[in-house]
mmCIF file of the C-alpha atoms, coordinates in Angstrom:
data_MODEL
# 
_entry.id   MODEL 
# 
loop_
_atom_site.group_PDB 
_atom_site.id 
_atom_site.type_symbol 
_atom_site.label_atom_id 
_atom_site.label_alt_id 
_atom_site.label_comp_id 
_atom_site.label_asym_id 
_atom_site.label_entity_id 
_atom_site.label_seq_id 
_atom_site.pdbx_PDB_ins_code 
_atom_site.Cartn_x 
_atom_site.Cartn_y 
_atom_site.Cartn_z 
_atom_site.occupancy 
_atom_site.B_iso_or_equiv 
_atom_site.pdbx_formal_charge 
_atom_site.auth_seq_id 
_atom_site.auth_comp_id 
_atom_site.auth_asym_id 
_atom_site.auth_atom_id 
_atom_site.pdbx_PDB_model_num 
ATOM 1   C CA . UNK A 1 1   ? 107.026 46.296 47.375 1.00 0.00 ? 1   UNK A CA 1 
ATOM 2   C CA . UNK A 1 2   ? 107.119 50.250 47.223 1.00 0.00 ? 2   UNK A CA 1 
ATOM 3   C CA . UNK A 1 3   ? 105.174 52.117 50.033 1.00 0.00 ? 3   UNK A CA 1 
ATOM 4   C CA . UNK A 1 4   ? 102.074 53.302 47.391 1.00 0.00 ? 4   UNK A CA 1 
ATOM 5   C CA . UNK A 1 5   ? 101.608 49.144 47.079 1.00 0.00 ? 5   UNK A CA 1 
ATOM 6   C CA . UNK A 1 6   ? 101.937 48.356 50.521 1.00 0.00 ? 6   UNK A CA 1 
ATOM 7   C CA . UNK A 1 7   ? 99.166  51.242 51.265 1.00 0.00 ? 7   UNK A CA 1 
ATOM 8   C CA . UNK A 1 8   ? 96.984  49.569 48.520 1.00 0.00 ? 8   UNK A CA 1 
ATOM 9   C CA . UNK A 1 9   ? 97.097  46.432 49.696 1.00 0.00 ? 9   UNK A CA 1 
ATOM 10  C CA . UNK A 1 10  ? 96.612  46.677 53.458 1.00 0.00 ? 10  UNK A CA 1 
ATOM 11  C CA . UNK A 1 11  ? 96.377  51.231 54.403 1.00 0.00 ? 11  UNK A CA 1 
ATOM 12  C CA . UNK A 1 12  ? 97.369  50.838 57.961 1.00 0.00 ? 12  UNK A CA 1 
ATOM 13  C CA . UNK A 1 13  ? 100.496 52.018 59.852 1.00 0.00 ? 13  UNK A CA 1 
ATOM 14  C CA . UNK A 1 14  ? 103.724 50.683 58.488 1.00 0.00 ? 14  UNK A CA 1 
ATOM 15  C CA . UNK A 1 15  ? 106.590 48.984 60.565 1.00 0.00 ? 15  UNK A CA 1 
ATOM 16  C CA . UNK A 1 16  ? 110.131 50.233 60.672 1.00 0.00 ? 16  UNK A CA 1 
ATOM 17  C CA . UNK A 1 17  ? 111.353 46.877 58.704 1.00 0.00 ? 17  UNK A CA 1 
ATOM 18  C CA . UNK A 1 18  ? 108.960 47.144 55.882 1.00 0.00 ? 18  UNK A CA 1 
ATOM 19  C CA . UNK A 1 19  ? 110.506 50.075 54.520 1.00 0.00 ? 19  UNK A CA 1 
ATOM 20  C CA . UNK A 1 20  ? 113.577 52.609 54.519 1.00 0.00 ? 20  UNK A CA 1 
ATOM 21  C CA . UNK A 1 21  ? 113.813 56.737 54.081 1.00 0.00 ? 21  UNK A CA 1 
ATOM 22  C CA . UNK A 1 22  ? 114.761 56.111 50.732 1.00 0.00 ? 22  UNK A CA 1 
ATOM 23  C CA . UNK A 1 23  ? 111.377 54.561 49.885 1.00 0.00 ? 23  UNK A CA 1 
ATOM 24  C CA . UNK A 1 24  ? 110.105 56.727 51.941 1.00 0.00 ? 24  UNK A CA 1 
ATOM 25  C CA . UNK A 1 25  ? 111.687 59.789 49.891 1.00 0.00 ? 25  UNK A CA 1 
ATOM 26  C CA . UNK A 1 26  ? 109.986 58.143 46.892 1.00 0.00 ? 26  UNK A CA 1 
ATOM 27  C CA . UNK A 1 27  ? 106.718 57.703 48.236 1.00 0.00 ? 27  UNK A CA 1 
ATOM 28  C CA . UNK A 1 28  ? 106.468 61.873 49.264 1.00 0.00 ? 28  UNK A CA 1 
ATOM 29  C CA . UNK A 1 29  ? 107.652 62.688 45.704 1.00 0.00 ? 29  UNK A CA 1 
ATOM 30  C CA . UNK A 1 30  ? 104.246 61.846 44.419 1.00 0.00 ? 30  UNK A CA 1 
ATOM 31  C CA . UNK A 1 31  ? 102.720 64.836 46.239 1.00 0.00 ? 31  UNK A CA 1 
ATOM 32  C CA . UNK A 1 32  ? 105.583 67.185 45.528 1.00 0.00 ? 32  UNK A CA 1 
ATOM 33  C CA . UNK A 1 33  ? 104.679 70.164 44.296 1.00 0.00 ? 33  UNK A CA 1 
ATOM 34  C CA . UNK A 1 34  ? 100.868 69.245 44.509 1.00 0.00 ? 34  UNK A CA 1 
ATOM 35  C CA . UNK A 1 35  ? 98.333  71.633 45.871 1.00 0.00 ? 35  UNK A CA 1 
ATOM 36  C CA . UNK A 1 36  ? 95.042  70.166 48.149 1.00 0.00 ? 36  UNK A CA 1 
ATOM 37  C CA . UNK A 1 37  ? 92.012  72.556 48.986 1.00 0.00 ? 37  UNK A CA 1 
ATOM 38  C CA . UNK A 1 38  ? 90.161  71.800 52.031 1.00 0.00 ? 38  UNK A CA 1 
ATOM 39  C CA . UNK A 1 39  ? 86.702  73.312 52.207 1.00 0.00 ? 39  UNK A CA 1 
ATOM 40  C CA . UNK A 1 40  ? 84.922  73.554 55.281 1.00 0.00 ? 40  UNK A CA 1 
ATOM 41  C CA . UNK A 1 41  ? 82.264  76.213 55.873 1.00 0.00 ? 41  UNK A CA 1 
ATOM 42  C CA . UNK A 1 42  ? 82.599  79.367 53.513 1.00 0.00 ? 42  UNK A CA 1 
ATOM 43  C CA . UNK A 1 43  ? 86.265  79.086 53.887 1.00 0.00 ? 43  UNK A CA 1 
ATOM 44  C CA . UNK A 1 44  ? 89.468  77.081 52.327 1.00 0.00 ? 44  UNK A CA 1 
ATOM 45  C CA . UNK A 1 45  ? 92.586  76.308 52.848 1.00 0.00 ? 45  UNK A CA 1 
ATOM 46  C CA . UNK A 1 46  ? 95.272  75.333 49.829 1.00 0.00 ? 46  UNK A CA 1 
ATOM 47  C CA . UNK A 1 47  ? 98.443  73.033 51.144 1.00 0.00 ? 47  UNK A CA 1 
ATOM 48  C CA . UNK A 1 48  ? 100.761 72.748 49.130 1.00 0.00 ? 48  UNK A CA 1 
ATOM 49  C CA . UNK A 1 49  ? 103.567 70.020 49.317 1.00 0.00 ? 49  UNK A CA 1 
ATOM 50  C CA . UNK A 1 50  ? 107.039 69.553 49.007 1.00 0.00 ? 50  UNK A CA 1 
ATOM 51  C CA . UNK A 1 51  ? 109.861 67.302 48.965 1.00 0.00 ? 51  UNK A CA 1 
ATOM 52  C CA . UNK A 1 52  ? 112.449 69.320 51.232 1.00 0.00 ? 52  UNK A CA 1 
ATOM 53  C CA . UNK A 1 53  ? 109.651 69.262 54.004 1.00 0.00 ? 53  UNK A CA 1 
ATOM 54  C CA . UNK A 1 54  ? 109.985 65.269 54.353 1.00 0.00 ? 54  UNK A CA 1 
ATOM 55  C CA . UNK A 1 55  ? 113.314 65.490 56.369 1.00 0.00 ? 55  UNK A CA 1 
ATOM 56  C CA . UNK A 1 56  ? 111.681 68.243 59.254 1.00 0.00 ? 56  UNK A CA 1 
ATOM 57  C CA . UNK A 1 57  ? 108.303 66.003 59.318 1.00 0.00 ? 57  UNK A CA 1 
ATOM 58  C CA . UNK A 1 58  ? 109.741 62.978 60.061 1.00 0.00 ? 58  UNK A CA 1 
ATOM 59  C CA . UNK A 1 59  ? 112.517 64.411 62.627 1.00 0.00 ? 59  UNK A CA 1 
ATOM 60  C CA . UNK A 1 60  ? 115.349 64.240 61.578 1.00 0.00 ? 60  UNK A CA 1 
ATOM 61  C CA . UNK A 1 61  ? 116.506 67.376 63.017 1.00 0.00 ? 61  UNK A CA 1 
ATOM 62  C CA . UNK A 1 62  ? 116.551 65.675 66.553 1.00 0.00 ? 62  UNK A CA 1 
ATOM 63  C CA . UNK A 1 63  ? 119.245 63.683 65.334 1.00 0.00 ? 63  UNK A CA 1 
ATOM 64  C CA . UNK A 1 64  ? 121.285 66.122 63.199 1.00 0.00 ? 64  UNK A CA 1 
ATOM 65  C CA . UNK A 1 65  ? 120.544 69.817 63.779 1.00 0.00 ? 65  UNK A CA 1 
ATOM 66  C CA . UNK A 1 66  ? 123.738 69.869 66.205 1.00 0.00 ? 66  UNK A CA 1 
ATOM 67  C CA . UNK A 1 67  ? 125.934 69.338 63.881 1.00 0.00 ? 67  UNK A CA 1 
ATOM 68  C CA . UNK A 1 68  ? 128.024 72.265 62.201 1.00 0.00 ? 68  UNK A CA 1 
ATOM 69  C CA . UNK A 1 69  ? 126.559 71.286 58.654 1.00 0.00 ? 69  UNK A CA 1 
ATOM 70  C CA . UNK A 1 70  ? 122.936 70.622 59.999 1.00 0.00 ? 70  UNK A CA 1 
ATOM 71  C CA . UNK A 1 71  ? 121.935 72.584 57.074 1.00 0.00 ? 71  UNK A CA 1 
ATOM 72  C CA . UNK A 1 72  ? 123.161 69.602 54.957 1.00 0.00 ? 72  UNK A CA 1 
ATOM 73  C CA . UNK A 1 73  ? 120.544 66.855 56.587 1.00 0.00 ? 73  UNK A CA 1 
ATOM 74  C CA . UNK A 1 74  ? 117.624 69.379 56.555 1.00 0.00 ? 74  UNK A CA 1 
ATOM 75  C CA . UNK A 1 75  ? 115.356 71.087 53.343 1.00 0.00 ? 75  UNK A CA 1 
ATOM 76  C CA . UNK A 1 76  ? 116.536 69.965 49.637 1.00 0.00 ? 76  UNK A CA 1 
ATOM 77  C CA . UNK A 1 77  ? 119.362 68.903 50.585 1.00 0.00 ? 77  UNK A CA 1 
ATOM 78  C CA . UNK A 1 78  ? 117.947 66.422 53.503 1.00 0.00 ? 78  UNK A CA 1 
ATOM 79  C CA . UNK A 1 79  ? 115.807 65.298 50.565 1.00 0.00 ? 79  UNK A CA 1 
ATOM 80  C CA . UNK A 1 80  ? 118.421 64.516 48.431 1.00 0.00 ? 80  UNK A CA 1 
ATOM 81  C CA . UNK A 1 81  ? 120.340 62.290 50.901 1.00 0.00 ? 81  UNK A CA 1 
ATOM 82  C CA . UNK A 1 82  ? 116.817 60.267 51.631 1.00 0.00 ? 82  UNK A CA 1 
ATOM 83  C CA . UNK A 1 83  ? 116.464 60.005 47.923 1.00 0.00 ? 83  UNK A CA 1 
ATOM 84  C CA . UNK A 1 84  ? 120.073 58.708 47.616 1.00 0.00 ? 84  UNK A CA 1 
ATOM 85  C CA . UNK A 1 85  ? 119.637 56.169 50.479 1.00 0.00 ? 85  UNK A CA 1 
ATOM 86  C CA . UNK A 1 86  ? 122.018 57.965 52.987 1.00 0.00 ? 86  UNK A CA 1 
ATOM 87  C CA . UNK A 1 87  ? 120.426 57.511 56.135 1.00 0.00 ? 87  UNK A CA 1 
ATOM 88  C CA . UNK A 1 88  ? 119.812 54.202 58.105 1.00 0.00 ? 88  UNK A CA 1 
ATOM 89  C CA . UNK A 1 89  ? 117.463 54.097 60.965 1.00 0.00 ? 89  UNK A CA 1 
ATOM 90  C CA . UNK A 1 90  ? 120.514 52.142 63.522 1.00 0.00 ? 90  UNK A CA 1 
ATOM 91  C CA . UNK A 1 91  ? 122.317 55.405 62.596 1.00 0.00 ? 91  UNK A CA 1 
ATOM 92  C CA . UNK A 1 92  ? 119.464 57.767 63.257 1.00 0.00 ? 92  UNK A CA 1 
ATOM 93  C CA . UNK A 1 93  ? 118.472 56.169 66.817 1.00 0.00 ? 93  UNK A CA 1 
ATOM 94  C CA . UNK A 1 94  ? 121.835 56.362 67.927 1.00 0.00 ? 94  UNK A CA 1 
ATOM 95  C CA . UNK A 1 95  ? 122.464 59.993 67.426 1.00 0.00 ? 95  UNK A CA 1 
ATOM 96  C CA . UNK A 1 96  ? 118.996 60.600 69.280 1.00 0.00 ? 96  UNK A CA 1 
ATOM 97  C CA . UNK A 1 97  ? 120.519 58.729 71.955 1.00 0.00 ? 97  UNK A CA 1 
ATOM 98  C CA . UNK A 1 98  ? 123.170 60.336 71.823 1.00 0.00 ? 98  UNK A CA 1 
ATOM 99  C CA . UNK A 1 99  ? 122.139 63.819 71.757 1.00 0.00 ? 99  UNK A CA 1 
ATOM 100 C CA . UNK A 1 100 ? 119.642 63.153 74.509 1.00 0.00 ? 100 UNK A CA 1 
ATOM 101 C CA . UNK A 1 101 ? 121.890 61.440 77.254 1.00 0.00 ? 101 UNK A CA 1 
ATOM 102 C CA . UNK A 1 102 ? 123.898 65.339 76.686 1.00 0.00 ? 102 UNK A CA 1 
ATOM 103 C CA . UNK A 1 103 ? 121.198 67.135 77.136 1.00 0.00 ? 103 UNK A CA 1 
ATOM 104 C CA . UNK A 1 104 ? 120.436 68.797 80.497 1.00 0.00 ? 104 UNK A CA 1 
ATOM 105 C CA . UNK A 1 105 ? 117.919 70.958 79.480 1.00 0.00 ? 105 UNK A CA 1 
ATOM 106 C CA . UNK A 1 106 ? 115.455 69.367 81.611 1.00 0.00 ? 106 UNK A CA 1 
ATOM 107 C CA . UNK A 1 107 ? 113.009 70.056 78.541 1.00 0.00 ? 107 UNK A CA 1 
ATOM 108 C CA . UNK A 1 108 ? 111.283 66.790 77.393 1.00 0.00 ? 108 UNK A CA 1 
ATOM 109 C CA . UNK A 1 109 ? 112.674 65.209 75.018 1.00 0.00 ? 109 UNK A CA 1 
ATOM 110 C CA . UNK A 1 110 ? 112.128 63.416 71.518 1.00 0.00 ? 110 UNK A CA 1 
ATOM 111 C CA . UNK A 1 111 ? 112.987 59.826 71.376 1.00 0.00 ? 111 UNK A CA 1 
ATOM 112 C CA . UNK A 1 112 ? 113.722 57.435 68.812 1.00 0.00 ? 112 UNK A CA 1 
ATOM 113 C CA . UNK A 1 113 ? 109.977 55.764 69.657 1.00 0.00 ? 113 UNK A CA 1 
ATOM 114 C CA . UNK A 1 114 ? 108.958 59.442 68.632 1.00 0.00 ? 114 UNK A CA 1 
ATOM 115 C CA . UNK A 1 115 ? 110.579 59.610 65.561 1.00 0.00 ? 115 UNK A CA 1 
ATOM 116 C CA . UNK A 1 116 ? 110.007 56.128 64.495 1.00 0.00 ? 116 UNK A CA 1 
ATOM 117 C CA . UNK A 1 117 ? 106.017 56.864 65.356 1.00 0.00 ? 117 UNK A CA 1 
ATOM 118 C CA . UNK A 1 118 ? 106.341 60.242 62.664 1.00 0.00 ? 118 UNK A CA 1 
ATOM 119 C CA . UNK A 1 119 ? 108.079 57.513 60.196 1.00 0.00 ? 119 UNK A CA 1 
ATOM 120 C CA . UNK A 1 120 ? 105.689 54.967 60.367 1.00 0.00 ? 120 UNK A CA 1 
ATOM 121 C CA . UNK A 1 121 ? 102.446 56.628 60.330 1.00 0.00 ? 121 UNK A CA 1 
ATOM 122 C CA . UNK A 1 122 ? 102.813 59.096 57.554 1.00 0.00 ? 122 UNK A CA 1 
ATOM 123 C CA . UNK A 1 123 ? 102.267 57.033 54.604 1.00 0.00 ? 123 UNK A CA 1 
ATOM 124 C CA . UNK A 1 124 ? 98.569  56.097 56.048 1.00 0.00 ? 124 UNK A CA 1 
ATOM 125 C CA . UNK A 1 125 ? 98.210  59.355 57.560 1.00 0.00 ? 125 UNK A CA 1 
ATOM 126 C CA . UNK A 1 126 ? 98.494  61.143 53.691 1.00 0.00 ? 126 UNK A CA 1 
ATOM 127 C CA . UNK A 1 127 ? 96.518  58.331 52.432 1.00 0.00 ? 127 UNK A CA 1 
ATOM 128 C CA . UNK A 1 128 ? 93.788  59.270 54.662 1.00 0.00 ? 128 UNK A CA 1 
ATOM 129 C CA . UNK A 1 129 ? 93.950  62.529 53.979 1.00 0.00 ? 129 UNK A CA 1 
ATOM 130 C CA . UNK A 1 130 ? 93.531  61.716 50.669 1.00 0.00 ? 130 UNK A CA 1 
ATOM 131 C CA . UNK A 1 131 ? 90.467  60.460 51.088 1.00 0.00 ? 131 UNK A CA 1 
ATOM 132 C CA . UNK A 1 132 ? 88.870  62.807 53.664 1.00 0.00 ? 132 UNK A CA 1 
ATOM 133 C CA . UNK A 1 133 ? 89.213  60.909 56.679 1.00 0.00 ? 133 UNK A CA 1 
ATOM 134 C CA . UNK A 1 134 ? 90.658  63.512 59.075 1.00 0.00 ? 134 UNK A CA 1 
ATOM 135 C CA . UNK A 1 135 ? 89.661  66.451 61.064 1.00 0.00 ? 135 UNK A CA 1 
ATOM 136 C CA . UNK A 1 136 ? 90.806  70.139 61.594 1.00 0.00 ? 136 UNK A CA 1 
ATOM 137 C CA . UNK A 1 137 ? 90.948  72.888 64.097 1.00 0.00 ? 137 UNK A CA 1 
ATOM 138 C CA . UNK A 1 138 ? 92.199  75.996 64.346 1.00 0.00 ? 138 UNK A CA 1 
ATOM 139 C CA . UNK A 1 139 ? 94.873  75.679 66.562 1.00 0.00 ? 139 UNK A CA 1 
ATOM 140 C CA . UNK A 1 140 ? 96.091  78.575 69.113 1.00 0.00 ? 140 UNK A CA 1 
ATOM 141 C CA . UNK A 1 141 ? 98.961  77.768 71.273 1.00 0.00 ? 141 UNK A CA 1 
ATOM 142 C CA . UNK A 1 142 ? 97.452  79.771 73.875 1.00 0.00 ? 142 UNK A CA 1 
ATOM 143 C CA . UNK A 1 143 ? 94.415  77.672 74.775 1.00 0.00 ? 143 UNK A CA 1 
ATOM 144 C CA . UNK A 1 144 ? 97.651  74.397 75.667 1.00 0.00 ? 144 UNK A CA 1 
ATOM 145 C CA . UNK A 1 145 ? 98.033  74.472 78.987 1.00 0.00 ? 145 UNK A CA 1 
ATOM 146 C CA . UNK A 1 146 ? 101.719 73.920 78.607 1.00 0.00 ? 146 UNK A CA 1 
ATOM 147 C CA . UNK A 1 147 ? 104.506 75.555 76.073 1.00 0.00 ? 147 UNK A CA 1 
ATOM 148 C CA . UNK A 1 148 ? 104.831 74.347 72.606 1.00 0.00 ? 148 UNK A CA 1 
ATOM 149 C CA . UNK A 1 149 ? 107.354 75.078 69.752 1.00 0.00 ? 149 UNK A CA 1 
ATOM 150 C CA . UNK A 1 150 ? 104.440 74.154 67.162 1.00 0.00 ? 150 UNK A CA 1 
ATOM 151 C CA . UNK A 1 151 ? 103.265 77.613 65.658 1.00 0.00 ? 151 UNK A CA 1 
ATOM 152 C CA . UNK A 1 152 ? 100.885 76.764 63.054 1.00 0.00 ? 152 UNK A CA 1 
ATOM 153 C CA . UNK A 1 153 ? 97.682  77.940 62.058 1.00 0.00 ? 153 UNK A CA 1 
ATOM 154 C CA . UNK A 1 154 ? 95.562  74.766 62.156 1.00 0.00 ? 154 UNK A CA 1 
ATOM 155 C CA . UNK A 1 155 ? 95.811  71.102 62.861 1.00 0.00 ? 155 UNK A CA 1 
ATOM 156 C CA . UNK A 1 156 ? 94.877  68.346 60.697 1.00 0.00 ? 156 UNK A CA 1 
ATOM 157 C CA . UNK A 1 157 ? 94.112  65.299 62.602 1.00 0.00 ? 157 UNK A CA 1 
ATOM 158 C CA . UNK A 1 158 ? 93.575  61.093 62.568 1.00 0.00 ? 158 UNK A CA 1 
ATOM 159 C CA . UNK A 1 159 ? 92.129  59.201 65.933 1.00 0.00 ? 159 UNK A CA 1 
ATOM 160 C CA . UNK A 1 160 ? 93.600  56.200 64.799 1.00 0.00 ? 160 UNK A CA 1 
ATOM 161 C CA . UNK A 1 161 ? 93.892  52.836 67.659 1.00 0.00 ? 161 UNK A CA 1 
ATOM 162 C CA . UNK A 1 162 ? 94.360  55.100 70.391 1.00 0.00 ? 162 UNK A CA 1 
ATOM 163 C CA . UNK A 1 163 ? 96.898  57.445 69.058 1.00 0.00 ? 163 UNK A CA 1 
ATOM 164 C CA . UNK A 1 164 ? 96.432  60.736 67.365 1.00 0.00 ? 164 UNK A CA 1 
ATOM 165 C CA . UNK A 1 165 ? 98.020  61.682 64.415 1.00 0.00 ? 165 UNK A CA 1 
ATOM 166 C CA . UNK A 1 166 ? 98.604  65.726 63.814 1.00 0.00 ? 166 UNK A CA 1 
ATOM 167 C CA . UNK A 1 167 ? 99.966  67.438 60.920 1.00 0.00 ? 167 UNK A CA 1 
ATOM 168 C CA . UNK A 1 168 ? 99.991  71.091 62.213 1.00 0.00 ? 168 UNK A CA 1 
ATOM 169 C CA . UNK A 1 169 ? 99.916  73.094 58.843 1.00 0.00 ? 169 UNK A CA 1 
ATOM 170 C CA . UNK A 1 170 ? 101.044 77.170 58.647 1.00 0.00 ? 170 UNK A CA 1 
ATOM 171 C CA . UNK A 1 171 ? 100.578 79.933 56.380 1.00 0.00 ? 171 UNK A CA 1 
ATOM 172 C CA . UNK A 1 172 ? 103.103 80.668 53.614 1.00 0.00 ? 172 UNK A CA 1 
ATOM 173 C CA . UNK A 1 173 ? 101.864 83.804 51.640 1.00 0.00 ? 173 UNK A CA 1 
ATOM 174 C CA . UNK A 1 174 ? 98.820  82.799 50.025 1.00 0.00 ? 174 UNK A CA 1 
ATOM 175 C CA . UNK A 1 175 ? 98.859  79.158 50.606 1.00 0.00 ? 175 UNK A CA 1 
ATOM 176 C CA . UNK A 1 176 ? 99.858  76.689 53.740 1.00 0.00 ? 176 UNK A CA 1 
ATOM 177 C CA . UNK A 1 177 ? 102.799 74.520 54.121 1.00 0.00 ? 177 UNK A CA 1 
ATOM 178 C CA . UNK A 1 178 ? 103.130 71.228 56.667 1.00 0.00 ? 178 UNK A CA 1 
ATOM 179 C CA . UNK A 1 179 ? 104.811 73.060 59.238 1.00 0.00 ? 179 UNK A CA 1 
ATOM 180 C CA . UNK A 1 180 ? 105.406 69.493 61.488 1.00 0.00 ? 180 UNK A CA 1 
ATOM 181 C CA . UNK A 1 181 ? 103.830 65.983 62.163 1.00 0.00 ? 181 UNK A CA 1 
ATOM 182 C CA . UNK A 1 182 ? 103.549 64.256 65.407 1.00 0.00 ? 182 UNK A CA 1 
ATOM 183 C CA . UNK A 1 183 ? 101.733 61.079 67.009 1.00 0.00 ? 183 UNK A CA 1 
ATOM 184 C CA . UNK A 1 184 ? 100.956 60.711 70.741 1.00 0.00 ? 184 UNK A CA 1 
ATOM 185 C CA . UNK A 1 185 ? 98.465  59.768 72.883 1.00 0.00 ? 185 UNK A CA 1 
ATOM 186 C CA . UNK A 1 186 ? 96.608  62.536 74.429 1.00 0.00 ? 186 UNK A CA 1 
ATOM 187 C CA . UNK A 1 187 ? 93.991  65.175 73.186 1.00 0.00 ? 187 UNK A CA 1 
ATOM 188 C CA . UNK A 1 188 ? 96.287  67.708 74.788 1.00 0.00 ? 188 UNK A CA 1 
ATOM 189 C CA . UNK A 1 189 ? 97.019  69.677 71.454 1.00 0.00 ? 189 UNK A CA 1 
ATOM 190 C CA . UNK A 1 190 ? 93.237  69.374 70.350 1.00 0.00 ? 190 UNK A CA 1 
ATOM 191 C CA . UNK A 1 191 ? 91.016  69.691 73.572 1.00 0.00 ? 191 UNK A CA 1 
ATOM 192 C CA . UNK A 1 192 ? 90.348  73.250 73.302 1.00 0.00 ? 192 UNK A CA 1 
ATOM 193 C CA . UNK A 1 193 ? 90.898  74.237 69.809 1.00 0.00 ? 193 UNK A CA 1 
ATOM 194 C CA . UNK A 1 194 ? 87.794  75.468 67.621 1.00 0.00 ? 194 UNK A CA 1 
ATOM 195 C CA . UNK A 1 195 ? 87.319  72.663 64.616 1.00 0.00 ? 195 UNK A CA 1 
ATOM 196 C CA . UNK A 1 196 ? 85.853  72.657 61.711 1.00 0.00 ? 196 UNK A CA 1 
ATOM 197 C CA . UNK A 1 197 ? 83.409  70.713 59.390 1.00 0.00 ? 197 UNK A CA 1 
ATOM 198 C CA . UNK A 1 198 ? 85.103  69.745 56.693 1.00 0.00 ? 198 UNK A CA 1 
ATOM 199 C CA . UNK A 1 199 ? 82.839  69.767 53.167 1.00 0.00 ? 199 UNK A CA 1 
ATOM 200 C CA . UNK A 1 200 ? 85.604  68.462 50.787 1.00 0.00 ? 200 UNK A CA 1 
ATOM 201 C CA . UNK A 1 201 ? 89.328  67.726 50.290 1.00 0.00 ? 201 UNK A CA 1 
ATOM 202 C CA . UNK A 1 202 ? 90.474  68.067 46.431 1.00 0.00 ? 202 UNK A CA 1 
ATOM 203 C CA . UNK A 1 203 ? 93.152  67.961 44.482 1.00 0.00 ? 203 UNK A CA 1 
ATOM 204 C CA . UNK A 1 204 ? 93.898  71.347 42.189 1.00 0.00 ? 204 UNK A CA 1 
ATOM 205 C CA . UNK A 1 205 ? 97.116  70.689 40.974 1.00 0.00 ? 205 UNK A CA 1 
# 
């Protein structure tokens, strides 16, 4: 059963078993390319999507952007490997693993239960999009009371069973682009944002 049935049938978070970055790969093609206005007040916003942003939203970077050819696991042709059926999760969470138990940063860091949570949840989380069942702010790293990395210009997010689900979105030229998507448990990214009332979500292309 392909991931656009299983969302039909039942649109709730996935599990890990049900379904591998290949189908995954498929499942994002569908939007590729695709542009969504979201109107709230007298304002819009136009995201567009893509398939070489699949490999950066669901992580992969955490367990490949060490590597001399990390270029080669990220963008089009990250894509391509998903699309080809390259990657295997066992493979993924070991390299996490790995990577982590080396690093002595003393920065958090992003585990395979983080990853997995980003793999999981985006099917339902663009399905609900779809249908206008999330929220935006306007986010501004300066009103976290911590440092981020995430440098977009709003949020788009899901309370879903105790978790929230954020696709941070950025502005490329005249449109925006999924700049990253994360789950956790905390309103720390959203507490003190402005948000916005959305009016509609459309598709324009």
């Amino acid at each position: 059963m392909t991931i656009s049935e299983l969302m039909k049938k039942s649109p709730k978070k996935l599990h890990i078993g049900q379904f591998t970055l290949q189908d995954l790969a498929i499942f994002f093609a569908e939007y590729h390319n695709r542009r969504m206005r979201i109107t709230f007040g007298s304002d819009y916003i136009d995201l567009v999507f893509r398939n070489e942003q699949l490999p950066h939203i669901v992580g992969l970077q955490y367990a490949y952007k060490d590597m001399k050819n990390a270029s080669d696991y990220s963008g089009v042709e990250g894509y391509k490997k998903m699309l080809s059926g390259y990657f295997s999760y066992k493979v993924i969470q070991a390299r996490i693993r790995k990577r982590n138990l080396n690093d002595k940063s003393g920065k958090r860091k992003i585990t395979w239960q983080d990853v997995e949570q980003r793999i999981t949840y985006l099917p339902y989380f663009m399905i609900q999009l779809e249908k206008g069942n999330t929220r935006l702010v306007s986010f501004d790293k300066n009103n976290v009371l911590f440092d981020t990395a995430f440098g977009g210009d709003y949020l788009i997010f899901k309370f879903d069973n105790k978790k929230y689900l954020n696709m941070s979105i950025k502005k490329v030229g005249k449109h925006f682009e999924i700049e990253s998507f994360f789950v956790n448990e905390t309103i720390m990214y959203l507490g003190n944002q402005i948000e916005h009332e959305v009016s509609s979500i459309n598709w324009i292309s």
